[in-house]
Amino acid sequence: MREIRIGSREVRVRATPLALLFYKQEFKADLLGDLMKMLQGMVGAQSLFGKGNASPNLDVQNIDLGQLDTVMLIQLIWAMAKADSYGKQFPSFVEWVASFETFDLFDSGILSAVMEEAAEGFFRSGAKISAQIAR
């Protein structure tokens, strides 16, 4: 679980199987498939999957932000926030997004925390994402 600051609010995100389910139910797509497509475009397949048996080390400061799918990133954050709030009332995606006055997706803290949480929660033996982001 990680906390990220979106605008003036703290949002808790958790990469769990519930996040996968909520994403599929809301967006009719596979969260991991969408995430892998976006990451592959941002860092390239070789950087993402490594060579041979070596575990890749995905360094967020080397990504191509031009390939960032911002809507998919917001959907990912929503699904992980909803998973963290399981058992509590949680707004629909549109209501949740509308509740923020600002949403800086290029904030290095948000991008780093979301990608780290996704990597640790969804790919336990896979990609490690460096928290080192050019500021």
mmCIF file of C-alpha atoms in Angstrom:
data_model
loop_
_atom_site.group_PDB
_atom_site.id
_atom_site.type_symbol
_atom_site.label_atom_id
_atom_site.label_comp_id
_atom_site.label_asym_id
_atom_site.label_seq_id
_atom_site.Cartn_x
_atom_site.Cartn_y
_atom_site.Cartn_z
ATOM 1 C CA MET A 1 0.000 0.000 0.000
ATOM 2 C CA ARG A 2 1.219 3.451 -0.849
ATOM 3 C CA GLU A 3 -0.123 6.935 -0.277
ATOM 4 C CA ILE A 4 0.019 9.467 -3.059
ATOM 5 C CA ARG A 5 -0.951 13.131 -3.040
ATOM 6 C CA ILE A 6 -3.359 14.167 -5.774
ATOM 7 C CA GLY A 7 -3.989 17.867 -5.566
ATOM 8 C CA SER A 8 -4.643 18.533 -1.887
ATOM 9 C CA ARG A 9 -5.783 14.980 -1.041
ATOM 10 C CA GLU A 10 -3.958 11.874 0.084
ATOM 11 C CA VAL A 11 -5.031 8.768 -1.835
ATOM 12 C CA ARG A 12 -4.121 5.259 -0.746
ATOM 13 C CA VAL A 13 -3.444 2.758 -3.530
ATOM 14 C CA ARG A 14 -3.040 -0.995 -3.203
ATOM 15 C CA ALA A 15 -2.142 -3.456 -5.965
ATOM 16 C CA THR A 16 -4.253 -6.516 -5.162
ATOM 17 C CA PRO A 17 -6.368 -8.996 -7.113
ATOM 18 C CA LEU A 18 -9.361 -6.787 -6.261
ATOM 19 C CA ALA A 19 -7.783 -3.958 -8.258
ATOM 20 C CA LEU A 20 -7.573 -6.312 -11.249
ATOM 21 C CA LEU A 21 -11.253 -7.209 -10.848
ATOM 22 C CA PHE A 22 -12.432 -3.614 -10.380
ATOM 23 C CA TYR A 23 -10.458 -2.495 -13.451
ATOM 24 C CA LYS A 24 -11.961 -5.277 -15.594
ATOM 25 C CA GLN A 25 -15.504 -4.587 -14.356
ATOM 26 C CA GLU A 26 -15.295 -0.829 -14.898
ATOM 27 C CA PHE A 27 -13.217 -0.575 -18.084
ATOM 28 C CA LYS A 28 -13.843 -3.945 -19.799
ATOM 29 C CA ALA A 29 -10.091 -4.424 -20.209
ATOM 30 C CA ASP A 30 -7.311 -6.308 -18.481
ATOM 31 C CA LEU A 31 -5.320 -4.077 -16.140
ATOM 32 C CA LEU A 32 -2.074 -6.028 -16.528
ATOM 33 C CA GLY A 33 -2.399 -6.182 -20.306
ATOM 34 C CA ASP A 34 -3.000 -2.439 -20.510
ATOM 35 C CA LEU A 35 -0.164 -1.733 -18.073
ATOM 36 C CA MET A 36 2.293 -3.917 -19.993
ATOM 37 C CA LYS A 37 1.370 -2.263 -23.318
ATOM 38 C CA MET A 38 1.869 1.183 -21.832
ATOM 39 C CA LEU A 39 5.157 0.271 -20.139
ATOM 40 C CA GLN A 40 6.471 -1.439 -23.254
ATOM 41 C CA GLY A 41 5.803 1.709 -25.251
ATOM 42 C CA MET A 42 7.421 3.879 -22.585
ATOM 43 C CA VAL A 43 10.620 1.896 -22.002
ATOM 44 C CA GLY A 44 10.852 -0.653 -24.812
ATOM 45 C CA ALA A 45 10.397 -4.399 -24.605
ATOM 46 C CA GLN A 46 14.044 -5.184 -23.918
ATOM 47 C CA SER A 47 14.230 -2.807 -20.951
ATOM 48 C CA LEU A 48 10.942 -4.118 -19.597
ATOM 49 C CA PHE A 49 11.633 -7.831 -19.871
ATOM 50 C CA GLY A 50 15.448 -7.910 -19.584
ATOM 51 C CA LYS A 51 17.707 -10.453 -21.227
ATOM 52 C CA GLY A 52 17.626 -14.138 -20.403
ATOM 53 C CA ASN A 53 16.842 -14.819 -16.764
ATOM 54 C CA ALA A 54 17.971 -11.423 -15.539
ATOM 55 C CA SER A 55 15.338 -9.500 -13.649
ATOM 56 C CA PRO A 56 14.719 -6.175 -15.339
ATOM 57 C CA ASN A 57 15.330 -2.961 -13.479
ATOM 58 C CA LEU A 58 12.831 -0.422 -14.740
ATOM 59 C CA ASP A 59 14.144 3.050 -13.983
ATOM 60 C CA VAL A 60 11.286 5.560 -14.074
ATOM 61 C CA GLN A 61 13.654 8.430 -14.925
ATOM 62 C CA ASN A 62 14.431 6.808 -18.282
ATOM 63 C CA ILE A 63 10.860 6.435 -19.505
ATOM 64 C CA ASP A 64 9.433 8.180 -22.555
ATOM 65 C CA LEU A 65 6.591 10.229 -21.079
ATOM 66 C CA GLY A 66 5.308 10.799 -24.616
ATOM 67 C CA GLN A 67 4.055 7.198 -24.512
ATOM 68 C CA LEU A 68 2.272 7.644 -21.175
ATOM 69 C CA ASP A 69 -1.443 6.873 -21.466
ATOM 70 C CA THR A 70 -2.729 9.327 -18.883
ATOM 71 C CA VAL A 71 -6.305 8.029 -18.876
ATOM 72 C CA MET A 72 -5.069 4.470 -18.323
ATOM 73 C CA LEU A 73 -2.888 5.732 -15.482
ATOM 74 C CA ILE A 74 -5.888 7.450 -13.859
ATOM 75 C CA GLN A 75 -7.901 4.227 -14.314
ATOM 76 C CA LEU A 76 -5.085 2.245 -12.673
ATOM 77 C CA ILE A 77 -4.969 4.645 -9.724
ATOM 78 C CA TRP A 78 -8.764 4.489 -9.351
ATOM 79 C CA ALA A 79 -8.801 0.660 -9.376
ATOM 80 C CA MET A 80 -5.998 0.458 -6.804
ATOM 81 C CA ALA A 81 -7.636 3.131 -4.622
ATOM 82 C CA LYS A 82 -10.941 1.271 -4.772
ATOM 83 C CA ALA A 83 -9.153 -1.977 -3.835
ATOM 84 C CA ASP A 84 -7.629 -0.246 -0.821
ATOM 85 C CA SER A 85 -11.106 0.951 0.207
ATOM 86 C CA TYR A 86 -12.748 -2.462 -0.110
ATOM 87 C CA GLY A 87 -15.800 -2.726 2.140
ATOM 88 C CA LYS A 88 -16.341 1.037 2.136
ATOM 89 C CA GLN A 89 -18.469 3.179 -0.140
ATOM 90 C CA PHE A 90 -16.403 4.239 -3.176
ATOM 91 C CA PRO A 91 -17.408 6.539 -6.049
ATOM 92 C CA SER A 92 -17.656 5.543 -9.700
ATOM 93 C CA PHE A 93 -14.661 6.347 -11.871
ATOM 94 C CA VAL A 94 -16.228 9.501 -13.335
ATOM 95 C CA GLU A 95 -17.372 10.765 -9.922
ATOM 96 C CA TRP A 96 -13.949 10.034 -8.430
ATOM 97 C CA VAL A 97 -12.067 11.883 -11.189
ATOM 98 C CA ALA A 98 -14.518 14.790 -11.008
ATOM 99 C CA SER A 99 -13.828 15.124 -7.270
ATOM 100 C CA PHE A 100 -10.279 16.380 -7.939
ATOM 101 C CA GLU A 101 -9.666 20.007 -8.817
ATOM 102 C CA THR A 102 -6.144 19.217 -10.015
ATOM 103 C CA PHE A 103 -4.466 15.985 -11.064
ATOM 104 C CA ASP A 104 -0.777 16.349 -11.997
ATOM 105 C CA LEU A 105 0.051 13.009 -13.622
ATOM 106 C CA PHE A 106 3.575 14.153 -14.409
ATOM 107 C CA ASP A 107 4.297 14.616 -10.706
ATOM 108 C CA SER A 108 7.266 12.320 -10.153
ATOM 109 C CA GLY A 109 5.945 11.233 -6.754
ATOM 110 C CA ILE A 110 2.637 10.018 -8.190
ATOM 111 C CA LEU A 111 4.133 8.204 -11.164
ATOM 112 C CA SER A 112 6.867 6.587 -9.101
ATOM 113 C CA ALA A 113 4.570 5.452 -6.267
ATOM 114 C CA VAL A 114 1.911 4.055 -8.610
ATOM 115 C CA MET A 115 4.435 2.154 -10.739
ATOM 116 C CA GLU A 116 6.263 0.824 -7.676
ATOM 117 C CA GLU A 117 3.014 -0.358 -6.100
ATOM 118 C CA ALA A 118 1.943 -2.025 -9.344
ATOM 119 C CA ALA A 119 5.329 -3.722 -9.763
ATOM 120 C CA GLU A 120 5.428 -5.003 -6.193
ATOM 121 C CA GLY A 121 1.785 -6.038 -6.053
ATOM 122 C CA PHE A 122 1.248 -7.488 -9.519
ATOM 123 C CA PHE A 123 4.750 -8.684 -10.454
ATOM 124 C CA ARG A 124 6.246 -9.931 -7.212
ATOM 125 C CA SER A 125 9.074 -11.797 -8.956
ATOM 126 C CA GLY A 126 9.278 -9.441 -11.899
ATOM 127 C CA ALA A 127 10.188 -5.844 -12.609
ATOM 128 C CA LYS A 128 11.680 -3.624 -9.962
ATOM 129 C CA ILE A 129 11.021 0.036 -10.502
ATOM 130 C CA SER A 130 13.541 2.528 -9.281
ATOM 131 C CA ALA A 131 12.239 5.323 -7.098
ATOM 132 C CA GLN A 132 14.956 7.597 -8.510
ATOM 133 C CA ILE A 133 13.194 10.133 -10.705
ATOM 134 C CA ALA A 134 14.791 13.217 -12.178
ATOM 135 C CA ARG A 135 13.344 16.139 -10.318
#
